[in-house]
JSON list of C-alpha atoms in Angstrom, two decimals:
[
{"chain": "A", "resi": 545, "resn": "UNK", "atom": "CA", "xyz": [-149.25, -87.69, 35.01]},
{"chain": "A", "resi": 546, "resn": "UNK", "atom": "CA", "xyz": [-149.54, -83.84, 34.23]},
{"chain": "A", "resi": 547, "resn": "UNK", "atom": "CA", "xyz": [-147.70, -81.01, 36.04]},
{"chain": "A", "resi": 548, "resn": "UNK", "atom": "CA", "xyz": [-150.78, -80.03, 37.77]},
{"chain": "A", "resi": 549, "resn": "UNK", "atom": "CA", "xyz": [-151.17, -83.44, 39.60]},
{"chain": "A", "resi": 550, "resn": "UNK", "atom": "CA", "xyz": [-147.51, -83.29, 40.35]},
{"chain": "A", "resi": 551, "resn": "UNK", "atom": "CA", "xyz": [-147.83, -80.59, 42.34]},
{"chain": "A", "resi": 552, "resn": "UNK", "atom": "CA", "xyz": [-150.68, -81.52, 44.19]},
{"chain": "A", "resi": 553, "resn": "UNK", "atom": "CA", "xyz": [-148.90, -84.78, 45.10]},
{"chain": "A", "resi": 554, "resn": "UNK", "atom": "CA", "xyz": [-145.98, -82.50, 46.35]},
{"chain": "A", "resi": 555, "resn": "UNK", "atom": "CA", "xyz": [-148.06, -80.10, 48.35]},
{"chain": "A", "resi": 556, "resn": "UNK", "atom": "CA", "xyz": [-149.83, -83.50, 50.03]},
{"chain": "A", "resi": 557, "resn": "UNK", "atom": "CA", "xyz": [-146.41, -85.08, 50.97]},
{"chain": "A", "resi": 558, "resn": "UNK", "atom": "CA", "xyz": [-145.11, -81.54, 52.46]},
{"chain": "A", "resi": 559, "resn": "UNK", "atom": "CA", "xyz": [-148.33, -81.84, 54.90]},
{"chain": "A", "resi": 560, "resn": "UNK", "atom": "CA", "xyz": [-148.16, -84.80, 56.02]},
{"chain": "A", "resi": 561, "resn": "UNK", "atom": "CA", "xyz": [-146.80, -84.85, 59.82]},
{"chain": "A", "resi": 562, "resn": "UNK", "atom": "CA", "xyz": [-143.75, -86.45, 60.93]},
{"chain": "A", "resi": 563, "resn": "UNK", "atom": "CA", "xyz": [-145.13, -89.39, 62.46]},
{"chain": "A", "resi": 564, "resn": "UNK", "atom": "CA", "xyz": [-147.03, -90.34, 59.25]},
{"chain": "A", "resi": 565, "resn": "UNK", "atom": "CA", "xyz": [-143.24, -90.57, 57.06]},
{"chain": "A", "resi": 566, "resn": "UNK", "atom": "CA", "xyz": [-143.22, -94.19, 58.16]},
{"chain": "A", "resi": 567, "resn": "UNK", "atom": "CA", "xyz": [-145.56, -95.17, 55.17]},
{"chain": "A", "resi": 568, "resn": "UNK", "atom": "CA", "xyz": [-143.03, -93.82, 52.74]},
{"chain": "A", "resi": 569, "resn": "UNK", "atom": "CA", "xyz": [-140.28, -95.97, 54.33]},
{"chain": "A", "resi": 570, "resn": "UNK", "atom": "CA", "xyz": [-138.08, -97.72, 51.37]},
{"chain": "A", "resi": 571, "resn": "UNK", "atom": "CA", "xyz": [-139.92, -101.41, 50.88]},
{"chain": "A", "resi": 572, "resn": "UNK", "atom": "CA", "xyz": [-137.72, -104.41, 49.43]},
{"chain": "A", "resi": 573, "resn": "UNK", "atom": "CA", "xyz": [-138.87, -105.54, 46.22]},
{"chain": "A", "resi": 574, "resn": "UNK", "atom": "CA", "xyz": [-139.31, -109.55, 45.61]},
{"chain": "A", "resi": 575, "resn": "UNK", "atom": "CA", "xyz": [-137.30, -111.23, 43.13]},
{"chain": "A", "resi": 576, "resn": "UNK", "atom": "CA", "xyz": [-140.45, -111.95, 41.25]},
{"chain": "A", "resi": 577, "resn": "UNK", "atom": "CA", "xyz": [-141.29, -108.14, 41.32]},
{"chain": "A", "resi": 578, "resn": "UNK", "atom": "CA", "xyz": [-137.92, -107.37, 40.10]},
{"chain": "A", "resi": 579, "resn": "UNK", "atom": "CA", "xyz": [-138.17, -109.90, 37.33]},
{"chain": "A", "resi": 580, "resn": "UNK", "atom": "CA", "xyz": [-140.83, -107.85, 35.97]},
{"chain": "A", "resi": 581, "resn": "UNK", "atom": "CA", "xyz": [-138.94, -104.46, 35.64]},
{"chain": "A", "resi": 582, "resn": "UNK", "atom": "CA", "xyz": [-137.59, -103.25, 32.38]},
{"chain": "A", "resi": 583, "resn": "UNK", "atom": "CA", "xyz": [-134.51, -101.50, 31.84]},
{"chain": "A", "resi": 584, "resn": "UNK", "atom": "CA", "xyz": [-133.04, -99.13, 29.22]},
{"chain": "A", "resi": 585, "resn": "UNK", "atom": "CA", "xyz": [-133.40, -100.62, 25.53]},
{"chain": "A", "resi": 586, "resn": "UNK", "atom": "CA", "xyz": [-131.56, -99.21, 22.08]},
{"chain": "A", "resi": 587, "resn": "UNK", "atom": "CA", "xyz": [-133.84, -99.92, 19.03]},
{"chain": "A", "resi": 588, "resn": "UNK", "atom": "CA", "xyz": [-132.98, -101.59, 16.20]},
{"chain": "A", "resi": 589, "resn": "UNK", "atom": "CA", "xyz": [-130.40, -100.28, 13.98]},
{"chain": "A", "resi": 590, "resn": "UNK", "atom": "CA", "xyz": [-128.95, -97.95, 16.37]},
{"chain": "A", "resi": 591, "resn": "UNK", "atom": "CA", "xyz": [-125.93, -100.04, 17.13]},
{"chain": "A", "resi": 592, "resn": "UNK", "atom": "CA", "xyz": [-123.38, -99.54, 14.72]},
{"chain": "A", "resi": 593, "resn": "UNK", "atom": "CA", "xyz": [-120.43, -101.39, 15.86]},
{"chain": "A", "resi": 594, "resn": "UNK", "atom": "CA", "xyz": [-119.76, -104.12, 18.64]},
{"chain": "A", "resi": 595, "resn": "UNK", "atom": "CA", "xyz": [-116.58, -105.78, 19.95]},
{"chain": "A", "resi": 596, "resn": "UNK", "atom": "CA", "xyz": [-115.43, -107.96, 22.60]},
{"chain": "A", "resi": 597, "resn": "UNK", "atom": "CA", "xyz": [-111.98, -108.11, 23.91]},
{"chain": "A", "resi": 598, "resn": "UNK", "atom": "CA", "xyz": [-110.82, -110.88, 26.44]},
{"chain": "A", "resi": 599, "resn": "UNK", "atom": "CA", "xyz": [-107.43, -111.47, 27.88]},
{"chain": "A", "resi": 600, "resn": "UNK", "atom": "CA", "xyz": [-105.88, -113.13, 30.62]},
{"chain": "A", "resi": 601, "resn": "UNK", "atom": "CA", "xyz": [-102.20, -112.98, 31.99]},
{"chain": "A", "resi": 602, "resn": "UNK", "atom": "CA", "xyz": [-100.45, -114.79, 34.76]},
{"chain": "A", "resi": 603, "resn": "UNK", "atom": "CA", "xyz": [-97.04, -113.78, 36.11]},
{"chain": "A", "resi": 604, "resn": "UNK", "atom": "CA", "xyz": [-95.30, -115.91, 38.42]},
{"chain": "A", "resi": 605, "resn": "UNK", "atom": "CA", "xyz": [-92.73, -114.83, 41.17]},
{"chain": "A", "resi": 606, "resn": "UNK", "atom": "CA", "xyz": [-89.43, -114.88, 38.73]},
{"chain": "A", "resi": 607, "resn": "UNK", "atom": "CA", "xyz": [-90.79, -112.79, 36.25]},
{"chain": "A", "resi": 608, "resn": "UNK", "atom": "CA", "xyz": [-91.71, -115.45, 33.61]},
{"chain": "A", "resi": 609, "resn": "UNK", "atom": "CA", "xyz": [-95.46, -114.61, 32.14]},
{"chain": "A", "resi": 610, "resn": "UNK", "atom": "CA", "xyz": [-98.39, -116.09, 29.68]},
{"chain": "A", "resi": 611, "resn": "UNK", "atom": "CA", "xyz": [-100.96, -114.07, 28.27]},
{"chain": "A", "resi": 612, "resn": "UNK", "atom": "CA", "xyz": [-104.03, -115.20, 25.99]},
{"chain": "A", "resi": 613, "resn": "UNK", "atom": "CA", "xyz": [-105.96, -112.62, 24.36]},
{"chain": "A", "resi": 614, "resn": "UNK", "atom": "CA", "xyz": [-109.04, -112.96, 21.79]},
{"chain": "A", "resi": 615, "resn": "UNK", "atom": "CA", "xyz": [-111.29, -110.30, 20.13]},
{"chain": "A", "resi": 616, "resn": "UNK", "atom": "CA", "xyz": [-113.87, -109.74, 17.72]},
{"chain": "A", "resi": 617, "resn": "UNK", "atom": "CA", "xyz": [-115.48, -106.66, 16.22]},
{"chain": "A", "resi": 618, "resn": "UNK", "atom": "CA", "xyz": [-118.70, -106.76, 14.03]},
{"chain": "A", "resi": 619, "resn": "UNK", "atom": "CA", "xyz": [-120.41, -103.71, 12.33]},
{"chain": "A", "resi": 620, "resn": "UNK", "atom": "CA", "xyz": [-123.21, -103.75, 9.25]},
{"chain": "A", "resi": 621, "resn": "UNK", "atom": "CA", "xyz": [-120.53, -104.77, 6.93]},
{"chain": "A", "resi": 622, "resn": "UNK", "atom": "CA", "xyz": [-119.78, -108.32, 8.81]},
{"chain": "A", "resi": 623, "resn": "UNK", "atom": "CA", "xyz": [-120.80, -111.60, 7.38]},
{"chain": "A", "resi": 624, "resn": "UNK", "atom": "CA", "xyz": [-119.72, -113.79, 9.91]},
{"chain": "A", "resi": 625, "resn": "UNK", "atom": "CA", "xyz": [-118.28, -112.93, 13.05]},
{"chain": "A", "resi": 626, "resn": "UNK", "atom": "CA", "xyz": [-114.90, -114.09, 14.01]},
{"chain": "A", "resi": 627, "resn": "UNK", "atom": "CA", "xyz": [-112.64, -114.31, 16.83]},
{"chain": "A", "resi": 628, "resn": "UNK", "atom": "CA", "xyz": [-108.67, -113.84, 16.43]},
{"chain": "A", "resi": 629, "resn": "UNK", "atom": "CA", "xyz": [-106.34, -114.97, 19.36]},
{"chain": "A", "resi": 630, "resn": "UNK", "atom": "CA", "xyz": [-103.13, -114.17, 20.08]},
{"chain": "A", "resi": 631, "resn": "UNK", "atom": "CA", "xyz": [-100.63, -115.30, 23.04]},
{"chain": "A", "resi": 632, "resn": "UNK", "atom": "CA", "xyz": [-97.74, -113.84, 24.36]},
{"chain": "A", "resi": 633, "resn": "UNK", "atom": "CA", "xyz": [-94.95, -114.65, 26.53]},
{"chain": "A", "resi": 634, "resn": "UNK", "atom": "CA", "xyz": [-92.16, -113.25, 28.83]},
{"chain": "A", "resi": 635, "resn": "UNK", "atom": "CA", "xyz": [-88.91, -114.89, 30.13]},
{"chain": "A", "resi": 636, "resn": "UNK", "atom": "CA", "xyz": [-88.04, -113.64, 33.91]},
{"chain": "A", "resi": 637, "resn": "UNK", "atom": "CA", "xyz": [-84.82, -114.11, 35.80]},
{"chain": "A", "resi": 638, "resn": "UNK", "atom": "CA", "xyz": [-84.47, -117.69, 34.55]},
{"chain": "A", "resi": 639, "resn": "UNK", "atom": "CA", "xyz": [-84.94, -119.19, 38.28]},
{"chain": "A", "resi": 640, "resn": "UNK", "atom": "CA", "xyz": [-87.50, -121.76, 39.10]},
{"chain": "A", "resi": 641, "resn": "UNK", "atom": "CA", "xyz": [-90.42, -120.59, 41.43]},
{"chain": "A", "resi": 642, "resn": "UNK", "atom": "CA", "xyz": [-90.89, -122.55, 44.82]},
{"chain": "A", "resi": 643, "resn": "UNK", "atom": "CA", "xyz": [-93.92, -125.08, 44.08]},
{"chain": "A", "resi": 644, "resn": "UNK", "atom": "CA", "xyz": [-97.44, -124.10, 45.50]},
{"chain": "A", "resi": 645, "resn": "UNK", "atom": "CA", "xyz": [-98.21, -126.04, 48.32]},
{"chain": "A", "resi": 646, "resn": "UNK", "atom": "CA", "xyz": [-101.29, -124.62, 49.27]},
{"chain": "A", "resi": 647, "resn": "UNK", "atom": "CA", "xyz": [-104.90, -126.30, 48.93]},
{"chain": "A", "resi": 648, "resn": "UNK", "atom": "CA", "xyz": [-108.03, -124.27, 47.70]},
{"chain": "A", "resi": 649, "resn": "UNK", "atom": "CA", "xyz": [-111.12, -126.61, 48.30]},
{"chain": "A", "resi": 650, "resn": "UNK", "atom": "CA", "xyz": [-115.05, -126.14, 47.36]},
{"chain": "A", "resi": 651, "resn": "UNK", "atom": "CA", "xyz": [-116.21, -123.78, 44.71]},
{"chain": "A", "resi": 652, "resn": "UNK", "atom": "CA", "xyz": [-117.85, -126.18, 42.46]},
{"chain": "A", "resi": 653, "resn": "UNK", "atom": "CA", "xyz": [-121.04, -124.17, 42.06]},
{"chain": "A", "resi": 654, "resn": "UNK", "atom": "CA", "xyz": [-119.08, -121.47, 40.72]},
{"chain": "A", "resi": 655, "resn": "UNK", "atom": "CA", "xyz": [-119.26, -122.69, 37.08]},
{"chain": "A", "resi": 656, "resn": "UNK", "atom": "CA", "xyz": [-123.08, -122.54, 36.99]},
{"chain": "A", "resi": 657, "resn": "UNK", "atom": "CA", "xyz": [-123.95, -118.81, 37.90]},
{"chain": "A", "resi": 658, "resn": "UNK", "atom": "CA", "xyz": [-126.15, -116.84, 35.79]},
{"chain": "A", "resi": 659, "resn": "UNK", "atom": "CA", "xyz": [-124.88, -113.45, 34.71]},
{"chain": "A", "resi": 660, "resn": "UNK", "atom": "CA", "xyz": [-121.59, -112.61, 35.96]},
{"chain": "A", "resi": 661, "resn": "UNK", "atom": "CA", "xyz": [-119.52, -114.81, 38.25]},
{"chain": "A", "resi": 662, "resn": "UNK", "atom": "CA", "xyz": [-116.00, -113.44, 39.65]},
{"chain": "A", "resi": 663, "resn": "UNK", "atom": "CA", "xyz": [-114.22, -115.60, 42.01]},
{"chain": "A", "resi": 664, "resn": "UNK", "atom": "CA", "xyz": [-110.25, -114.98, 43.20]},
{"chain": "A", "resi": 665, "resn": "UNK", "atom": "CA", "xyz": [-109.23, -118.09, 45.61]},
{"chain": "A", "resi": 666, "resn": "UNK", "atom": "CA", "xyz": [-106.00, -118.02, 46.99]},
{"chain": "A", "resi": 667, "resn": "UNK", "atom": "CA", "xyz": [-103.85, -120.24, 49.38]},
{"chain": "A", "resi": 668, "resn": "UNK", "atom": "CA", "xyz": [-100.55, -118.51, 49.33]},
{"chain": "A", "resi": 669, "resn": "UNK", "atom": "CA", "xyz": [-99.00, -115.17, 50.26]},
{"chain": "A", "resi": 670, "resn": "UNK", "atom": "CA", "xyz": [-98.04, -112.05, 48.40]},
{"chain": "A", "resi": 671, "resn": "UNK", "atom": "CA", "xyz": [-100.53, -112.48, 45.41]},
{"chain": "A", "resi": 672, "resn": "UNK", "atom": "CA", "xyz": [-102.47, -110.10, 43.51]},
{"chain": "A", "resi": 673, "resn": "UNK", "atom": "CA", "xyz": [-105.40, -110.92, 41.34]},
{"chain": "A", "resi": 674, "resn": "UNK", "atom": "CA", "xyz": [-107.81, -108.61, 39.64]},
{"chain": "A", "resi": 675, "resn": "UNK", "atom": "CA", "xyz": [-111.15, -109.50, 37.42]},
{"chain": "A", "resi": 676, "resn": "UNK", "atom": "CA", "xyz": [-112.63, -106.84, 35.45]},
{"chain": "A", "resi": 677, "resn": "UNK", "atom": "CA", "xyz": [-115.39, -106.65, 33.15]},
{"chain": "A", "resi": 678, "resn": "UNK", "atom": "CA", "xyz": [-115.95, -103.36, 31.14]},
{"chain": "A", "resi": 679, "resn": "UNK", "atom": "CA", "xyz": [-118.67, -101.97, 29.16]},
{"chain": "A", "resi": 680, "resn": "UNK", "atom": "CA", "xyz": [-117.79, -99.19, 27.14]},
{"chain": "A", "resi": 681, "resn": "UNK", "atom": "CA", "xyz": [-120.66, -97.08, 25.26]},
{"chain": "A", "resi": 682, "resn": "UNK", "atom": "CA", "xyz": [-119.81, -94.49, 22.75]},
{"chain": "A", "resi": 683, "resn": "UNK", "atom": "CA", "xyz": [-123.06, -92.75, 21.70]},
{"chain": "A", "resi": 684, "resn": "UNK", "atom": "CA", "xyz": [-123.90, -90.99, 18.06]},
{"chain": "A", "resi": 685, "resn": "UNK", "atom": "CA", "xyz": [-120.47, -92.09, 17.04]},
{"chain": "A", "resi": 686, "resn": "UNK", "atom": "CA", "xyz": [-119.50, -93.85, 13.89]},
{"chain": "A", "resi": 687, "resn": "UNK", "atom": "CA", "xyz": [-117.97, -97.47, 13.57]},
{"chain": "A", "resi": 688, "resn": "UNK", "atom": "CA", "xyz": [-114.27, -97.63, 13.41]},
{"chain": "A", "resi": 689, "resn": "UNK", "atom": "CA", "xyz": [-113.01, -97.81, 9.83]},
{"chain": "A", "resi": 690, "resn": "UNK", "atom": "CA", "xyz": [-110.98, -100.38, 8.40]},
{"chain": "A", "resi": 691, "resn": "UNK", "atom": "CA", "xyz": [-110.08, -102.66, 11.65]},
{"chain": "A", "resi": 692, "resn": "UNK", "atom": "CA", "xyz": [-107.24, -104.95, 11.14]},
{"chain": "A", "resi": 693, "resn": "UNK", "atom": "CA", "xyz": [-107.68, -107.48, 13.76]},
{"chain": "A", "resi": 694, "resn": "UNK", "atom": "CA", "xyz": [-104.51, -109.54, 14.28]},
{"chain": "A", "resi": 695, "resn": "UNK", "atom": "CA", "xyz": [-103.64, -113.00, 15.49]},
{"chain": "A", "resi": 696, "resn": "UNK", "atom": "CA", "xyz": [-105.07, -116.57, 14.36]},
{"chain": "A", "resi": 697, "resn": "UNK", "atom": "CA", "xyz": [-108.49, -116.70, 13.36]},
{"chain": "A", "resi": 698, "resn": "UNK", "atom": "CA", "xyz": [-110.36, -119.20, 15.96]},
{"chain": "A", "resi": 699, "resn": "UNK", "atom": "CA", "xyz": [-112.49, -122.11, 14.37]},
{"chain": "A", "resi": 700, "resn": "UNK", "atom": "CA", "xyz": [-115.50, -123.30, 16.53]},
{"chain": "A", "resi": 701, "resn": "UNK", "atom": "CA", "xyz": [-114.43, -126.74, 18.18]},
{"chain": "A", "resi": 702, "resn": "UNK", "atom": "CA", "xyz": [-110.36, -125.43, 17.78]},
{"chain": "A", "resi": 703, "resn": "UNK", "atom": "CA", "xyz": [-108.23, -124.74, 20.90]},
{"chain": "A", "resi": 704, "resn": "UNK", "atom": "CA", "xyz": [-105.30, -122.50, 20.48]},
{"chain": "A", "resi": 705, "resn": "UNK", "atom": "CA", "xyz": [-102.49, -122.84, 22.93]},
{"chain": "A", "resi": 706, "resn": "UNK", "atom": "CA", "xyz": [-99.36, -120.90, 23.94]},
{"chain": "A", "resi": 707, "resn": "UNK", "atom": "CA", "xyz": [-96.41, -121.57, 26.62]},
{"chain": "A", "resi": 708, "resn": "UNK", "atom": "CA", "xyz": [-93.83, -120.17, 28.63]},
{"chain": "A", "resi": 709, "resn": "UNK", "atom": "CA", "xyz": [-92.04, -120.65, 31.88]},
{"chain": "A", "resi": 710, "resn": "UNK", "atom": "CA", "xyz": [-95.31, -119.25, 33.68]},
{"chain": "A", "resi": 711, "resn": "UNK", "atom": "CA", "xyz": [-97.66, -121.97, 32.20]},
{"chain": "A", "resi": 712, "resn": "UNK", "atom": "CA", "xyz": [-100.12, -122.71, 29.45]},
{"chain": "A", "resi": 713, "resn": "UNK", "atom": "CA", "xyz": [-102.73, -120.81, 28.02]},
{"chain": "A", "resi": 714, "resn": "UNK", "atom": "CA", "xyz": [-105.49, -122.28, 26.10]},
{"chain": "A", "resi": 715, "resn": "UNK", "atom": "CA", "xyz": [-108.24, -120.56, 24.02]},
{"chain": "A", "resi": 716, "resn": "UNK", "atom": "CA", "xyz": [-111.32, -122.42, 22.23]},
{"chain": "A", "resi": 717, "resn": "UNK", "atom": "CA", "xyz": [-114.81, -121.54, 21.23]},
{"chain": "A", "resi": 718, "resn": "UNK", "atom": "CA", "xyz": [-117.34, -124.27, 22.00]},
{"chain": "A", "resi": 719, "resn": "UNK", "atom": "CA", "xyz": [-121.11, -124.23, 22.50]},
{"chain": "A", "resi": 720, "resn": "UNK", "atom": "CA", "xyz": [-121.62, -120.86, 21.07]},
{"chain": "A", "resi": 721, "resn": "UNK", "atom": "CA", "xyz": [-119.11, -119.07, 23.49]},
{"chain": "A", "resi": 722, "resn": "UNK", "atom": "CA", "xyz": [-115.34, -118.23, 24.19]},
{"chain": "A", "resi": 723, "resn": "UNK", "atom": "CA", "xyz": [-113.46, -119.93, 26.74]},
{"chain": "A", "resi": 724, "resn": "UNK", "atom": "CA", "xyz": [-109.83, -119.12, 27.92]},
{"chain": "A", "resi": 725, "resn": "UNK", "atom": "CA", "xyz": [-107.85, -120.81, 30.58]},
{"chain": "A", "resi": 726, "resn": "UNK", "atom": "CA", "xyz": [-104.61, -120.66, 31.81]},
{"chain": "A", "resi": 727, "resn": "UNK", "atom": "CA", "xyz": [-102.50, -123.42, 34.04]},
{"chain": "A", "resi": 728, "resn": "UNK", "atom": "CA", "xyz": [-99.55, -122.21, 35.91]},
{"chain": "A", "resi": 729, "resn": "UNK", "atom": "CA", "xyz": [-96.43, -124.40, 36.17]},
{"chain": "A", "resi": 730, "resn": "UNK", "atom": "CA", "xyz": [-95.01, -125.63, 39.24]},
{"chain": "A", "resi": 731, "resn": "UNK", "atom": "CA", "xyz": [-98.41, -126.03, 40.94]},
{"chain": "A", "resi": 732, "resn": "UNK", "atom": "CA", "xyz": [-98.88, -122.20, 41.50]},
{"chain": "A", "resi": 733, "resn": "UNK", "atom": "CA", "xyz": [-102.55, -122.39, 40.12]},
{"chain": "A", "resi": 734, "resn": "UNK", "atom": "CA", "xyz": [-105.10, -121.96, 37.61]},
{"chain": "A", "resi": 735, "resn": "UNK", "atom": "CA", "xyz": [-107.48, -119.38, 35.57]},
{"chain": "A", "resi": 736, "resn": "UNK", "atom": "CA", "xyz": [-110.43, -119.81, 33.54]},
{"chain": "A", "resi": 737, "resn": "UNK", "atom": "CA", "xyz": [-112.30, -116.96, 31.85]},
{"chain": "A", "resi": 738, "resn": "UNK", "atom": "CA", "xyz": [-115.44, -117.60, 29.41]},
{"chain": "A", "resi": 739, "resn": "UNK", "atom": "CA", "xyz": [-118.26, -115.71, 27.85]},
{"chain": "A", "resi": 740, "resn": "UNK", "atom": "CA", "xyz": [-121.25, -116.85, 26.24]},
{"chain": "A", "resi": 741, "resn": "UNK", "atom": "CA", "xyz": [-125.00, -117.66, 26.94]},
{"chain": "A", "resi": 742, "resn": "UNK", "atom": "CA", "xyz": [-125.98, -114.60, 28.44]},
{"chain": "A", "resi": 743, "resn": "UNK", "atom": "CA", "xyz": [-122.97, -115.27, 31.15]},
{"chain": "A", "resi": 744, "resn": "UNK", "atom": "CA", "xyz": [-119.37, -114.22, 31.93]},
{"chain": "A", "resi": 745, "resn": "UNK", "atom": "CA", "xyz": [-117.37, -116.26, 34.22]},
{"chain": "A", "resi": 746, "resn": "UNK", "atom": "CA", "xyz": [-113.70, -115.00, 35.64]},
{"chain": "A", "resi": 747, "resn": "UNK", "atom": "CA", "xyz": [-112.13, -117.30, 38.17]},
{"chain": "A", "resi": 748, "resn": "UNK", "atom": "CA", "xyz": [-108.60, -117.60, 40.01]},
{"chain": "A", "resi": 749, "resn": "UNK", "atom": "CA", "xyz": [-107.23, -120.23, 42.00]},
{"chain": "A", "resi": 750, "resn": "UNK", "atom": "CA", "xyz": [-103.73, -119.21, 43.41]},
{"chain": "A", "resi": 751, "resn": "UNK", "atom": "CA", "xyz": [-101.65, -122.30, 45.29]},
{"chain": "A", "resi": 752, "resn": "UNK", "atom": "CA", "xyz": [-98.09, -120.50, 45.36]},
{"chain": "A", "resi": 753, "resn": "UNK", "atom": "CA", "xyz": [-96.77, -117.20, 46.46]},
{"chain": "A", "resi": 754, "resn": "UNK", "atom": "CA", "xyz": [-96.12, -113.92, 44.57]},
{"chain": "A", "resi": 755, "resn": "UNK", "atom": "CA", "xyz": [-98.19, -114.58, 41.71]},
{"chain": "A", "resi": 756, "resn": "UNK", "atom": "CA", "xyz": [-99.86, -111.45, 39.23]},
{"chain": "A", "resi": 757, "resn": "UNK", "atom": "CA", "xyz": [-102.97, -112.73, 37.74]},
{"chain": "A", "resi": 758, "resn": "UNK", "atom": "CA", "xyz": [-105.32, -110.64, 35.71]},
{"chain": "A", "resi": 759, "resn": "UNK", "atom": "CA", "xyz": [-108.61, -111.25, 33.93]},
{"chain": "A", "resi": 760, "resn": "UNK", "atom": "CA", "xyz": [-110.35, -108.87, 31.54]},
{"chain": "A", "resi": 761, "resn": "UNK", "atom": "CA", "xyz": [-113.49, -108.96, 29.47]},
{"chain": "A", "resi": 762, "resn": "UNK", "atom": "CA", "xyz": [-114.38, -105.84, 27.21]},
{"chain": "A", "resi": 763, "resn": "UNK", "atom": "CA", "xyz": [-117.61, -105.12, 25.60]},
{"chain": "A", "resi": 764, "resn": "UNK", "atom": "CA", "xyz": [-117.17, -102.11, 23.01]},
{"chain": "A", "resi": 765, "resn": "UNK", "atom": "CA", "xyz": [-120.50, -100.50, 21.83]},
{"chain": "A", "resi": 766, "resn": "UNK", "atom": "CA", "xyz": [-120.77, -97.87, 19.09]},
{"chain": "A", "resi": 767, "resn": "UNK", "atom": "CA", "xyz": [-124.36, -96.41, 18.96]},
{"chain": "A", "resi": 768, "resn": "UNK", "atom": "CA", "xyz": [-125.20, -94.11, 15.96]},
{"chain": "A", "resi": 769, "resn": "UNK", "atom": "CA", "xyz": [-127.21, -91.31, 15.65]},
{"chain": "A", "resi": 770, "resn": "UNK", "atom": "CA", "xyz": [-131.25, -92.42, 16.45]},
{"chain": "A", "resi": 771, "resn": "UNK", "atom": "CA", "xyz": [-132.58, -93.13, 12.84]},
{"chain": "A", "resi": 772, "resn": "UNK", "atom": "CA", "xyz": [-136.25, -93.63, 14.24]},
{"chain": "A", "resi": 773, "resn": "UNK", "atom": "CA", "xyz": [-138.39, -92.27, 11.13]},
{"chain": "A", "resi": 774, "resn": "UNK", "atom": "CA", "xyz": [-141.73, -90.41, 11.96]},
{"chain": "A", "resi": 775, "resn": "UNK", "atom": "CA", "xyz": [-143.76, -93.49, 11.40]},
{"chain": "A", "resi": 776, "resn": "UNK", "atom": "CA", "xyz": [-141.91, -95.66, 14.08]},
{"chain": "A", "resi": 777, "resn": "UNK", "atom": "CA", "xyz": [-142.12, -92.58, 16.37]},
{"chain": "A", "resi": 778, "resn": "UNK", "atom": "CA", "xyz": [-145.98, -92.25, 15.86]},
{"chain": "A", "resi": 779, "resn": "UNK", "atom": "CA", "xyz": [-146.55, -95.91, 16.32]},
{"chain": "A", "resi": 780, "resn": "UNK", "atom": "CA", "xyz": [-144.51, -95.64, 19.64]},
{"chain": "A", "resi": 781, "resn": "UNK", "atom": "CA", "xyz": [-146.77, -92.64, 20.97]},
{"chain": "A", "resi": 782, "resn": "UNK", "atom": "CA", "xyz": [-149.75, -94.17, 19.93]},
{"chain": "A", "resi": 783, "resn": "UNK", "atom": "CA", "xyz": [-148.80, -97.22, 22.22]},
{"chain": "A", "resi": 784, "resn": "UNK", "atom": "CA", "xyz": [-147.85, -94.77, 24.96]},
{"chain": "A", "resi": 785, "resn": "UNK", "atom": "CA", "xyz": [-151.40, -93.02, 24.22]},
{"chain": "A", "resi": 786, "resn": "UNK", "atom": "CA", "xyz": [-153.13, -96.55, 25.20]},
{"chain": "A", "resi": 787, "resn": "UNK", "atom": "CA", "xyz": [-151.59, -96.38, 28.92]},
{"chain": "A", "resi": 788, "resn": "UNK", "atom": "CA", "xyz": [-153.61, -93.23, 29.96]},
{"chain": "A", "resi": 789, "resn": "UNK", "atom": "CA", "xyz": [-157.09, -95.21, 30.10]},
{"chain": "A", "resi": 790, "resn": "UNK", "atom": "CA", "xyz": [-155.90, -97.38, 32.90]},
{"chain": "A", "resi": 791, "resn": "UNK", "atom": "CA", "xyz": [-154.31, -94.50, 35.05]},
{"chain": "A", "resi": 792, "resn": "UNK", "atom": "CA", "xyz": [-150.82, -94.04, 33.76]}
]
């Protein structure tokens, strides 16, 4: 639509009496209509680096903690993507937490959601739990140079574990995705976090008191300069010209 048409529409809208404004009230779109909408996209070759970092930490009331972390970084020189895993632990005051006595029921459908599913269910007092998914996009940047990923390489079908007074953490690569879980000691609760197949799941169940739980998944994307050549630009413009004949 050219500038002249835009000005005409704006003038007409300004001249409509107030009682006719109801015609322009927002209308809720149906799911089928939303499914046909397209979002922003990135042309091939624009992404110069992509990384995933997933971590889960459980700290109990006595200060014992267990953490699992998995990371992957790929760029144009990467032949086979590879996750690297680390587990860390810390010892608290040496006392034993009071066993959790809370009961959490239901939630069977939380594991079958599409997209991002986050849940925190607690049956105790004084607990803190966080689920976070961060997407960091850097524009017109360069791929990080000489990244040295630490930890143990995770092989498909393998499970890497770690433990402390707080509980046990397990990290595995299965069905084309990554799964991380923590089973807290003394019936304090559990954590599950996974990514793969277009879905991200973060779930926490707390049955004791004064626990601190954190789940975080980070997606780091670096976009390079727009490398579209003149031929590609002309092809895109030709496609847009074809829309004019049908009124766009």
